[in-house]
PDB file of C-alpha atoms in Angstrom:
ATOM      1  CA  MET A 120     112.775 124.845 153.201  1.00  0.00           C
ATOM      2  CA  SER A 121     113.416 128.721 154.306  1.00  0.00           C
ATOM      3  CA  ALA A 122     113.036 130.144 158.424  1.00  0.00           C
ATOM      4  CA  ALA A 123     109.765 131.715 157.773  1.00  0.00           C
ATOM      5  CA  SER A 124     108.362 129.013 155.445  1.00  0.00           C
ATOM      6  CA  VAL A 125     105.452 126.299 156.815  1.00  0.00           C
ATOM      7  CA  ARG A 126     104.463 123.585 154.556  1.00  0.00           C
ATOM      8  CA  ALA A 127     100.573 122.195 155.333  1.00  0.00           C
ATOM      9  CA  VAL A 128      99.236 119.186 154.297  1.00  0.00           C
ATOM     10  CA  ALA A 129      95.610 117.241 154.915  1.00  0.00           C
ATOM     11  CA  VAL A 130      96.466 113.522 156.259  1.00  0.00           C
ATOM     12  CA  ASP A 131      94.541 111.299 153.694  1.00  0.00           C
ATOM     13  CA  ALA A 132      90.400 112.077 153.394  1.00  0.00           C
ATOM     14  CA  ALA A 133      89.410 108.735 154.752  1.00  0.00           C
ATOM     15  CA  ARG A 134      91.127 109.602 157.987  1.00  0.00           C
ATOM     16  CA  ARG A 135      88.531 113.033 158.302  1.00  0.00           C
ATOM     17  CA  GLY A 136      86.390 112.893 160.917  1.00  0.00           C
ATOM     18  CA  GLY A 137      87.080 111.460 164.070  1.00  0.00           C
ATOM     19  CA  TRP A 138      89.359 108.555 165.237  1.00  0.00           C
ATOM     20  CA  ILE A 139      90.791 105.460 164.274  1.00  0.00           C
ATOM     21  CA  PRO A 140      91.961 103.367 167.103  1.00  0.00           C
ATOM     22  CA  ASP A 141      92.916 100.898 164.814  1.00  0.00           C
ATOM     23  CA  ILE A 142      97.121 101.949 164.405  1.00  0.00           C
ATOM     24  CA  ASP A 143      97.751  99.848 161.180  1.00  0.00           C
ATOM     25  CA  ALA A 144      94.326 101.864 159.629  1.00  0.00           C
ATOM     26  CA  ARG A 145      96.324 105.442 160.720  1.00  0.00           C
ATOM     27  CA  LEU A 146      99.162 104.580 159.274  1.00  0.00           C
ATOM     28  CA  THR A 147      98.048 104.061 156.432  1.00  0.00           C
ATOM     29  CA  HIS A 148      96.346 106.883 156.421  1.00  0.00           C
ATOM     30  CA  LEU A 149      99.271 109.123 156.771  1.00  0.00           C
ATOM     31  CA  GLU A 150     101.785 107.436 154.513  1.00  0.00           C
ATOM     32  CA  SER A 151     101.323 109.637 151.433  1.00  0.00           C
ATOM     33  CA  SER A 152     100.459 112.522 153.635  1.00  0.00           C
ATOM     34  CA  MET A 153     104.180 112.100 156.234  1.00  0.00           C
ATOM     35  CA  ARG A 154     105.171 111.993 152.313  1.00  0.00           C
ATOM     36  CA  ASP A 155     104.297 114.974 151.209  1.00  0.00           C
ATOM     37  CA  VAL A 156     105.186 116.924 154.384  1.00  0.00           C
ATOM     38  CA  LEU A 157     108.483 115.705 154.190  1.00  0.00           C
ATOM     39  CA  SER A 158     109.701 116.257 151.201  1.00  0.00           C
ATOM     40  CA  PRO A 159     111.201 120.128 151.290  1.00  0.00           C
ATOM     41  CA  SER A 160     113.211 118.443 153.730  1.00  0.00           C
ATOM     42  CA  LEU A 161     114.690 114.590 152.278  1.00  0.00           C
ATOM     43  CA  GLU A 162     117.710 115.725 150.854  1.00  0.00           C
ATOM     44  CA  ALA A 163     118.989 117.195 153.586  1.00  0.00           C
ATOM     45  CA  LEU A 164     118.150 114.226 156.327  1.00  0.00           C
ATOM     46  CA  ALA A 165     118.598 111.832 153.541  1.00  0.00           C
ATOM     47  CA  ASP A 166     122.358 112.298 154.063  1.00  0.00           C
ATOM     48  CA  ALA A 167     122.433 111.688 157.684  1.00  0.00           C
ATOM     49  CA  ASP A 168     124.408 108.721 159.465  1.00  0.00           C
ATOM     50  CA  ARG A 169     121.979 108.960 162.743  1.00  0.00           C
ATOM     51  CA  ILE A 170     118.176 110.859 162.816  1.00  0.00           C
ATOM     52  CA  THR A 171     116.924 111.211 165.902  1.00  0.00           C
ATOM     53  CA  LEU A 172     113.258 111.503 166.222  1.00  0.00           C
ATOM     54  CA  VAL A 173     111.481 114.160 169.499  1.00  0.00           C
ATOM     55  CA  PRO A 174     108.086 113.534 169.462  1.00  0.00           C
ATOM     56  CA  ASP A 175     105.533 114.955 172.482  1.00  0.00           C
ATOM     57  CA  ALA A 176     105.712 112.196 175.042  1.00  0.00           C
ATOM     58  CA  HIS A 177     105.163 114.068 178.157  1.00  0.00           C
ATOM     59  CA  TYR A 178     102.771 112.079 179.796  1.00  0.00           C
ATOM     60  CA  PRO A 179     100.830 109.414 179.251  1.00  0.00           C
ATOM     61  CA  PHE A 180      97.765 110.400 177.599  1.00  0.00           C
ATOM     62  CA  HIS A 181      95.478 108.162 175.710  1.00  0.00           C
ATOM     63  CA  PRO A 182      96.492 109.675 171.917  1.00  0.00           C
ATOM     64  CA  SER A 183      93.026 110.389 170.867  1.00  0.00           C
ATOM     65  CA  SER A 184      93.349 112.669 173.251  1.00  0.00           C
ATOM     66  CA  GLY A 185      95.408 115.379 170.761  1.00  0.00           C
ATOM     67  CA  MET A 186      97.730 115.671 174.406  1.00  0.00           C
ATOM     68  CA  VAL A 187     101.222 113.797 172.916  1.00  0.00           C
ATOM     69  CA  THR A 188     102.188 112.540 169.680  1.00  0.00           C
ATOM     70  CA  ASP A 189      99.974 110.099 167.931  1.00  0.00           C
ATOM     71  CA  PRO A 190     102.699 106.744 167.997  1.00  0.00           C
ATOM     72  CA  ALA A 191     101.588 106.208 163.715  1.00  0.00           C
ATOM     73  CA  VAL A 192     102.931 109.874 163.251  1.00  0.00           C
ATOM     74  CA  ILE A 193     106.042 108.254 164.225  1.00  0.00           C
ATOM     75  CA  GLY A 194     105.400 105.468 163.017  1.00  0.00           C
ATOM     76  CA  ALA A 195     104.344 106.855 159.550  1.00  0.00           C
ATOM     77  CA  MET A 196     107.290 108.746 159.712  1.00  0.00           C
ATOM     78  CA  VAL A 197     110.018 106.257 160.661  1.00  0.00           C
ATOM     79  CA  ALA A 198     108.826 104.016 157.360  1.00  0.00           C
ATOM     80  CA  HIS A 199     109.523 107.041 155.099  1.00  0.00           C
ATOM     81  CA  LEU A 200     112.874 107.858 156.567  1.00  0.00           C
ATOM     82  CA  GLU A 201     113.703 104.137 156.731  1.00  0.00           C
ATOM     83  CA  ASP A 202     112.638 103.657 152.307  1.00  0.00           C
ATOM     84  CA  GLU A 203     114.507 106.887 151.520  1.00  0.00           C
ATOM     85  CA  THR A 204     118.154 106.903 153.844  1.00  0.00           C
ATOM     86  CA  ASP A 205     120.175 104.566 155.543  1.00  0.00           C
ATOM     87  CA  ALA A 206     120.388 106.505 158.759  1.00  0.00           C
ATOM     88  CA  GLU A 207     120.543 104.849 161.617  1.00  0.00           C
ATOM     89  CA  ILE A 208     116.952 105.763 163.649  1.00  0.00           C
ATOM     90  CA  ALA A 209     115.510 106.556 166.663  1.00  0.00           C
ATOM     91  CA  VAL A 210     113.089 107.617 168.936  1.00  0.00           C
ATOM     92  CA  ALA A 211     114.296 109.754 172.025  1.00  0.00           C
ATOM     93  CA  GLY A 212     112.511 111.407 175.514  1.00  0.00           C
ATOM     94  CA  ALA A 213     113.514 111.695 179.019  1.00  0.00           C
ATOM     95  CA  SER A 214     112.290 110.431 181.877  1.00  0.00           C
ATOM     96  CA  ASP A 215     111.397 113.028 185.154  1.00  0.00           C
ATOM     97  CA  ASP A 216     110.359 113.271 187.952  1.00  0.00           C
ATOM     98  CA  ARG A 217     106.564 112.180 186.962  1.00  0.00           C
ATOM     99  CA  ILE A 218     107.598 108.801 184.897  1.00  0.00           C
ATOM    100  CA  ALA A 219     109.768 107.137 183.042  1.00  0.00           C
ATOM    101  CA  PHE A 220     110.366 107.451 179.656  1.00  0.00           C
ATOM    102  CA  ASP A 221     109.809 103.845 179.007  1.00  0.00           C
ATOM    103  CA  ARG A 222     106.404 103.382 180.820  1.00  0.00           C
ATOM    104  CA  THR A 223     105.027 106.278 178.707  1.00  0.00           C
ATOM    105  CA  ALA A 224     106.650 104.581 175.280  1.00  0.00           C
ATOM    106  CA  ASP A 225     105.067 101.259 176.532  1.00  0.00           C
ATOM    107  CA  TYR A 226     101.135 102.761 177.390  1.00  0.00           C
ATOM    108  CA  LEU A 227     101.929 105.120 174.396  1.00  0.00           C
ATOM    109  CA  GLY A 228     102.584 101.922 171.749  1.00  0.00           C
ATOM    110  CA  TYR A 229     105.509 104.026 170.859  1.00  0.00           C
ATOM    111  CA  THR A 230     107.523 100.640 172.086  1.00  0.00           C
ATOM    112  CA  SER A 231     105.128  97.754 170.782  1.00  0.00           C
ATOM    113  CA  LEU A 232     105.298 100.107 166.879  1.00  0.00           C
ATOM    114  CA  LEU A 233     108.943  99.862 167.009  1.00  0.00           C
ATOM    115  CA  GLU A 234     109.492  96.657 166.679  1.00  0.00           C
ATOM    116  CA  ARG A 235     108.273  96.546 163.043  1.00  0.00           C
ATOM    117  CA  PHE A 236     111.265  98.769 162.373  1.00  0.00           C
ATOM    118  CA  ASP A 237     114.995  99.367 163.247  1.00  0.00           C
ATOM    119  CA  ALA A 238     114.725 101.926 165.095  1.00  0.00           C
ATOM    120  CA  THR A 239     115.434 101.959 168.580  1.00  0.00           C
ATOM    121  CA  LEU A 240     113.960 104.069 171.721  1.00  0.00           C
ATOM    122  CA  VAL A 241     116.342 106.275 173.950  1.00  0.00           C
ATOM    123  CA  ASP A 242     115.830 107.721 177.089  1.00  0.00           C
ATOM    124  CA  LEU A 243     118.069 110.430 176.923  1.00  0.00           C
ATOM    125  CA  ALA A 244     118.432 111.380 180.653  1.00  0.00           C
ATOM    126  CA  ASP A 245     120.061 108.080 180.334  1.00  0.00           C
ATOM    127  CA  GLU A 246     122.665 109.128 177.537  1.00  0.00           C
ATOM    128  CA  PRO A 247     125.861 110.912 178.211  1.00  0.00           C
ATOM    129  CA  ARG A 248     125.781 114.497 178.281  1.00  0.00           C
ATOM    130  CA  LEU A 249     127.846 117.767 177.521  1.00  0.00           C
ATOM    131  CA  ASP A 250     128.022 121.217 179.611  1.00  0.00           C
ATOM    132  CA  GLU A 251     127.818 124.173 177.427  1.00  0.00           C
ATOM    133  CA  VAL A 252     127.275 127.718 177.790  1.00  0.00           C
ATOM    134  CA  CYS A 253     125.631 130.982 175.904  1.00  0.00           C
ATOM    135  CA  SER A 254     124.486 133.800 176.375  1.00  0.00           C
ATOM    136  CA  VAL A 255     120.645 135.101 176.122  1.00  0.00           C
ATOM    137  CA  ASP A 256     119.817 138.418 176.283  1.00  0.00           C
ATOM    138  CA  GLY A 257     123.661 139.300 177.390  1.00  0.00           C
ATOM    139  CA  THR A 258     123.343 137.431 180.844  1.00  0.00           C
ATOM    140  CA  PRO A 259     125.355 133.219 180.572  1.00  0.00           C
ATOM    141  CA  VAL A 260     122.750 130.117 180.540  1.00  0.00           C
ATOM    142  CA  ALA A 261     124.825 126.833 181.326  1.00  0.00           C
ATOM    143  CA  LEU A 262     122.707 124.013 179.982  1.00  0.00           C
ATOM    144  CA  SER A 263     123.330 119.896 180.372  1.00  0.00           C
ATOM    145  CA  VAL A 264     122.274 118.361 177.070  1.00  0.00           C
ATOM    146  CA  PRO A 265     122.001 115.031 175.973  1.00  0.00           C
ATOM    147  CA  GLU A 266     124.669 114.182 173.392  1.00  0.00           C
ATOM    148  CA  ARG A 267     122.391 112.682 170.750  1.00  0.00           C
ATOM    149  CA  LEU A 268     120.691 116.004 170.196  1.00  0.00           C
ATOM    150  CA  VAL A 269     123.864 117.472 169.622  1.00  0.00           C
ATOM    151  CA  GLU A 270     125.737 115.048 167.592  1.00  0.00           C
ATOM    152  CA  SER A 271     122.378 113.729 165.469  1.00  0.00           C
ATOM    153  CA  THR A 272     120.074 114.845 163.378  1.00  0.00           C
ATOM    154  CA  VAL A 273     116.886 115.806 165.142  1.00  0.00           C
ATOM    155  CA  VAL A 274     113.795 115.882 164.100  1.00  0.00           C
ATOM    156  CA  VAL A 275     111.679 117.235 167.194  1.00  0.00           C
ATOM    157  CA  VAL A 276     107.462 116.223 166.233  1.00  0.00           C
ATOM    158  CA  PRO A 277     105.197 118.231 168.980  1.00  0.00           C
ATOM    159  CA  SER A 278     101.713 117.822 168.902  1.00  0.00           C
ATOM    160  CA  LEU A 279      99.238 120.806 168.729  1.00  0.00           C
ATOM    161  CA  ARG A 280      98.309 121.967 172.051  1.00  0.00           C
ATOM    162  CA  PRO A 281      98.479 124.575 174.794  1.00  0.00           C
ATOM    163  CA  THR A 282     101.369 124.126 177.972  1.00  0.00           C
ATOM    164  CA  ALA A 283      99.204 124.645 181.083  1.00  0.00           C
ATOM    165  CA  ALA A 284     100.880 128.212 182.003  1.00  0.00           C
ATOM    166  CA  GLY A 285      98.751 128.836 178.464  1.00  0.00           C
ATOM    167  CA  PRO A 286     101.227 129.424 175.518  1.00  0.00           C
ATOM    168  CA  VAL A 287     101.522 126.504 172.610  1.00  0.00           C
ATOM    169  CA  ALA A 288     103.842 123.356 173.886  1.00  0.00           C
ATOM    170  CA  GLY A 289     105.245 123.635 170.274  1.00  0.00           C
ATOM    171  CA  ALA A 290     108.377 122.211 169.200  1.00  0.00           C
ATOM    172  CA  MET A 291     110.737 124.354 171.010  1.00  0.00           C
ATOM    173  CA  ARG A 292     109.538 123.678 174.595  1.00  0.00           C
ATOM    174  CA  THR A 293     109.253 120.188 173.053  1.00  0.00           C
ATOM    175  CA  LEU A 294     112.863 119.839 172.502  1.00  0.00           C
ATOM    176  CA  ALA A 295     113.982 122.269 175.397  1.00  0.00           C
ATOM    177  CA  ALA A 296     111.883 119.805 177.951  1.00  0.00           C
ATOM    178  CA  SER A 297     114.832 117.208 177.654  1.00  0.00           C
ATOM    179  CA  ILE A 298     117.754 119.618 178.517  1.00  0.00           C
ATOM    180  CA  ASP A 299     118.796 120.945 182.139  1.00  0.00           C
ATOM    181  CA  CYS A 300     119.279 124.787 182.159  1.00  0.00           C
ATOM    182  CA  ASP A 301     119.945 126.859 185.154  1.00  0.00           C
ATOM    183  CA  ALA A 302     117.457 129.907 183.201  1.00  0.00           C
ATOM    184  CA  THR A 303     113.772 130.612 184.597  1.00  0.00           C
ATOM    185  CA  PRO A 304     111.681 128.021 181.815  1.00  0.00           C
ATOM    186  CA  ALA A 305     110.623 130.782 179.358  1.00  0.00           C
ATOM    187  CA  ARG A 306     114.143 130.817 178.508  1.00  0.00           C
ATOM    188  CA  VAL A 307     115.467 127.323 178.562  1.00  0.00           C
ATOM    189  CA  PRO A 308     113.872 127.083 174.627  1.00  0.00           C
ATOM    190  CA  VAL A 309     115.999 130.339 173.399  1.00  0.00           C
ATOM    191  CA  ALA A 310     119.013 129.306 175.242  1.00  0.00           C
ATOM    192  CA  THR A 311     119.048 125.425 174.067  1.00  0.00           C
ATOM    193  CA  ARG A 312     118.551 127.552 170.467  1.00  0.00           C
ATOM    194  CA  PRO A 313     122.331 127.512 169.149  1.00  0.00           C
ATOM    195  CA  ILE A 314     123.159 123.829 170.445  1.00  0.00           C
ATOM    196  CA  VAL A 315     120.454 121.860 169.625  1.00  0.00           C
ATOM    197  CA  ASP A 316     119.415 122.680 165.001  1.00  0.00           C
ATOM    198  CA  PRO A 317     116.430 120.494 164.382  1.00  0.00           C
ATOM    199  CA  ALA A 318     116.760 119.861 160.795  1.00  0.00           C
ATOM    200  CA  VAL A 319     113.218 120.163 160.712  1.00  0.00           C
ATOM    201  CA  ALA A 320     110.012 119.732 163.538  1.00  0.00           C
ATOM    202  CA  ILE A 321     106.573 118.538 162.450  1.00  0.00           C
ATOM    203  CA  VAL A 322     103.700 119.393 163.956  1.00  0.00           C
ATOM    204  CA  ASP A 323     101.995 116.764 164.697  1.00  0.00           C
ATOM    205  CA  ALA A 324      98.466 118.002 164.103  1.00  0.00           C
ATOM    206  CA  THR A 325      96.197 115.043 163.257  1.00  0.00           C
ATOM    207  CA  THR A 326      94.206 115.279 166.883  1.00  0.00           C
ATOM    208  CA  ALA A 327      94.764 118.793 167.979  1.00  0.00           C
ATOM    209  CA  TYR A 328      94.218 119.943 171.811  1.00  0.00           C
ATOM    210  CA  GLY A 329      92.620 123.463 172.461  1.00  0.00           C
ATOM    211  CA  GLY A 330      89.836 123.310 175.048  1.00  0.00           C
ATOM    212  CA  GLU A 331      88.563 119.871 173.812  1.00  0.00           C
ATOM    213  CA  PRO A 332      90.710 117.011 171.322  1.00  0.00           C
ATOM    214  CA  VAL A 333      89.599 117.706 167.699  1.00  0.00           C
ATOM    215  CA  ALA A 334      90.147 115.992 164.741  1.00  0.00           C
ATOM    216  CA  ALA A 335      92.042 119.004 162.401  1.00  0.00           C
ATOM    217  CA  ASN A 336      93.773 115.767 160.119  1.00  0.00           C
ATOM    218  CA  VAL A 337      97.108 118.067 159.343  1.00  0.00           C
ATOM    219  CA  LEU A 338     100.471 117.896 159.403  1.00  0.00           C
ATOM    220  CA  PHE A 339     102.610 120.981 159.559  1.00  0.00           C
ATOM    221  CA  SER A 340     106.359 120.998 158.525  1.00  0.00           C
ATOM    222  CA  GLY A 341     109.325 124.042 159.490  1.00  0.00           C
ATOM    223  CA  SER A 342     111.694 125.172 161.911  1.00  0.00           C
ATOM    224  CA  PRO A 343     110.394 124.823 165.035  1.00  0.00           C
ATOM    225  CA  SER A 344     110.211 128.773 165.694  1.00  0.00           C
ATOM    226  CA  ALA A 345     107.695 128.995 162.465  1.00  0.00           C
ATOM    227  CA  VAL A 346     105.815 126.358 163.261  1.00  0.00           C
ATOM    228  CA  ASP A 347     105.295 126.796 166.879  1.00  0.00           C
ATOM    229  CA  ALA A 348     104.141 130.410 165.401  1.00  0.00           C
ATOM    230  CA  VAL A 349     101.985 129.308 163.296  1.00  0.00           C
ATOM    231  CA  ALA A 350     100.401 126.542 166.144  1.00  0.00           C
ATOM    232  CA  SER A 351     100.561 129.950 168.368  1.00  0.00           C
ATOM    233  CA  SER A 352      97.464 131.555 165.571  1.00  0.00           C
ATOM    234  CA  LEU A 353      95.841 128.323 165.376  1.00  0.00           C
ATOM    235  CA  LEU A 354      95.595 127.886 169.175  1.00  0.00           C
ATOM    236  CA  GLY A 355      94.583 131.639 169.291  1.00  0.00           C
ATOM    237  CA  ARG A 356      97.267 132.808 171.231  1.00  0.00           C
ATOM    238  CA  SER A 357      99.622 136.421 171.030  1.00  0.00           C
ATOM    239  CA  LEU A 358     103.473 135.871 170.077  1.00  0.00           C
ATOM    240  CA  GLU A 359     103.732 138.859 172.237  1.00  0.00           C
ATOM    241  CA  THR A 360     102.692 136.608 175.358  1.00  0.00           C
ATOM    242  CA  ASP A 361     105.125 133.687 174.369  1.00  0.00           C
ATOM    243  CA  ASP A 362     108.134 135.494 176.107  1.00  0.00           C
ATOM    244  CA  ALA A 363     110.354 132.326 173.609  1.00  0.00           C
ATOM    245  CA  LEU A 364     108.611 132.308 171.195  1.00  0.00           C
ATOM    246  CA  LYS A 365     108.459 136.334 170.657  1.00  0.00           C
ATOM    247  CA  THR A 366     112.440 135.922 171.555  1.00  0.00           C
ATOM    248  CA  VAL A 367     113.593 133.361 169.188  1.00  0.00           C
ATOM    249  CA  ARG A 368     111.072 135.536 165.703  1.00  0.00           C
ATOM    250  CA  GLU A 369     112.552 139.331 166.341  1.00  0.00           C
ATOM    251  CA  ASP A 370     115.181 138.600 163.840  1.00  0.00           C
ATOM    252  CA  GLU A 371     113.121 136.566 161.331  1.00  0.00           C
ATOM    253  CA  GLU A 372     110.833 136.801 158.972  1.00  0.00           C
ATOM    254  CA  PRO A 373     107.012 136.833 159.347  1.00  0.00           C
ATOM    255  CA  VAL A 374     106.286 133.074 158.718  1.00  0.00           C
ATOM    256  CA  SER A 375     103.629 132.315 155.017  1.00  0.00           C
ATOM    257  CA  VAL A 376     101.970 129.180 155.029  1.00  0.00           C
ATOM    258  CA  GLU A 377     102.181 126.789 152.197  1.00  0.00           C
ATOM    259  CA  SER A 378      99.026 124.511 151.469  1.00  0.00           C
ATOM    260  CA  GLU A 379      97.302 123.797 147.834  1.00  0.00           C
ATOM    261  CA  THR A 380      95.618 121.024 150.487  1.00  0.00           C
ATOM    262  CA  VAL A 381      94.666 122.801 154.379  1.00  0.00           C
ATOM    263  CA  ASP A 382      92.186 125.767 154.335  1.00  0.00           C
ATOM    264  CA  PHE A 383      94.257 127.902 157.385  1.00  0.00           C
ATOM    265  CA  ASP A 384      91.529 129.658 158.007  1.00  0.00           C
ATOM    266  CA  ARG A 385      88.347 127.599 158.182  1.00  0.00           C
ATOM    267  CA  LEU A 386      91.191 125.262 160.211  1.00  0.00           C
ATOM    268  CA  ARG A 387      91.796 128.370 163.138  1.00  0.00           C
ATOM    269  CA  ALA A 388      88.185 128.303 163.604  1.00  0.00           C
ATOM    270  CA  THR A 389      87.972 124.836 163.626  1.00  0.00           C
ATOM    271  CA  ILE A 390      90.051 124.554 167.041  1.00  0.00           C
ATOM    272  CA  PRO A 391      88.626 125.891 170.568  1.00  0.00           C
ATOM    273  CA  ASP A 392      90.415 128.726 172.527  1.00  0.00           C
ATOM    274  CA  GLY A 393      90.473 126.788 175.227  1.00  0.00           C
ATOM    275  CA  ASP A 394      93.195 126.572 177.850  1.00  0.00           C
ATOM    276  CA  LEU A 395      93.913 122.660 179.879  1.00  0.00           C
ATOM    277  CA  PRO A 396      91.247 122.634 182.918  1.00  0.00           C
ATOM    278  CA  PRO A 397      92.359 123.003 186.657  1.00  0.00           C
ATOM    279  CA  SER A 398      95.109 119.876 187.650  1.00  0.00           C
ATOM    280  CA  ASP A 399      92.054 119.264 190.696  1.00  0.00           C
ATOM    281  CA  SER A 400      89.732 118.356 188.620  1.00  0.00           C
ATOM    282  CA  PRO A 401      89.556 115.436 185.941  1.00  0.00           C
ATOM    283  CA  HIS A 402      90.876 116.402 182.585  1.00  0.00           C
ATOM    284  CA  PRO A 403      89.357 116.527 179.343  1.00  0.00           C
ATOM    285  CA  ALA A 404      92.048 114.760 178.132  1.00  0.00           C
ATOM    286  CA  VAL A 405      91.880 111.850 180.724  1.00  0.00           C
ATOM    287  CA  SER A 406      87.490 111.767 180.261  1.00  0.00           C
ATOM    288  CA  THR A 407      87.893 111.323 176.676  1.00  0.00           C
ATOM    289  CA  ALA A 408      90.749 108.437 176.679  1.00  0.00           C
ATOM    290  CA  TYR A 409      88.811 106.450 179.228  1.00  0.00           C
ATOM    291  CA  ARG A 410      86.272 106.312 177.059  1.00  0.00           C
ATOM    292  CA  VAL A 411      87.952 104.964 174.338  1.00  0.00           C
ATOM    293  CA  TYR A 412      89.085 102.468 176.436  1.00  0.00           C
ATOM    294  CA  ALA A 413      85.225 101.923 177.774  1.00  0.00           C
ATOM    295  CA  ALA A 414      84.113 101.657 174.598  1.00  0.00           C
ATOM    296  CA  VAL A 415      87.036  99.184 172.744  1.00  0.00           C
ATOM    297  CA  ALA A 416      86.928  97.289 176.999  1.00  0.00           C
ATOM    298  CA  GLY A 417      83.122  97.056 177.156  1.00  0.00           C
ATOM    299  CA  ASP A 418      83.920  98.686 180.748  1.00  0.00           C
ATOM    300  CA  ALA A 419      81.797 101.432 182.202  1.00  0.00           C
ATOM    301  CA  VAL A 420      82.694 104.777 182.607  1.00  0.00           C
ATOM    302  CA  PRO A 421      83.548 106.280 186.436  1.00  0.00           C
ATOM    303  CA  PRO A 422      80.826 108.631 187.598  1.00  0.00           C
ATOM    304  CA  GLN A 423      83.923 110.911 188.547  1.00  0.00           C
ATOM    305  CA  ILE A 424      85.387 111.205 184.778  1.00  0.00           C
ATOM    306  CA  GLU A 425      81.515 112.120 183.732  1.00  0.00           C
ATOM    307  CA  GLY A 426      81.423 114.315 185.871  1.00  0.00           C
ATOM    308  CA  GLY A 427      80.028 113.214 188.330  1.00  0.00           C
ATOM    309  CA  GLN A 428      80.430 112.590 192.458  1.00  0.00           C
TER     310      GLN A 428
END
């Protein structure tokens, strides 16, 4: 797949609509879509000895919020890769000063899901690191990169959501989150690019977040910068306001979206243009997650979650 081409695949029609709490049902509905979206990259992945999947698992939001990568997407990907390759497969995230990755993985359901497969869960914060130096706009930038990301075949799997600063979270920022760098945040994804070169990026847009969660029911695949450009468009963001993505895209061709099943214009109209809410108010993703929990568990929803005092 060329750097300027992005493949879009609609999730099984039976999945379209709202959130399905049953992970087994989500896995079933994702099976054919995952096969289709991975097919252009399968030749490169088939020769890999070790494949590392890097989902957007930055915080334990409920997967129905659209703020994190759905574990069912990761599960469907692991299942397909185990069928089609002989690679050792890992799902990786990184602990930070807010929360340990194993707690986030437990909450999201990655830990229990991976017990069904041979894949392992890896905390990149505990991995050996390589010190690298690269140049961004003529300025040397020092990086400390987990060895696993350099020495294995990487597939980055972001969710479709904005960052608190406004630009799309995307594949480049999801990957950069596990890398220590002495540059400003906008430069980290650019500095990371020459060191870690993912085989493909898969955007989980089964549930997207653009001011509120929405069932988009789509998967995208392509190079990190290309899928980030598409994600920016879907969220109503201009590339001109995203310094990292603008820098990377300067030397690349315009992005085209290839699909037989997705109406891109209709999808764009479906996703709201909103931002993340202020940090001092309950996050809609939190409210959504608690309402899902309450519906399943039979508990009451606290008034502060519903906007009360």
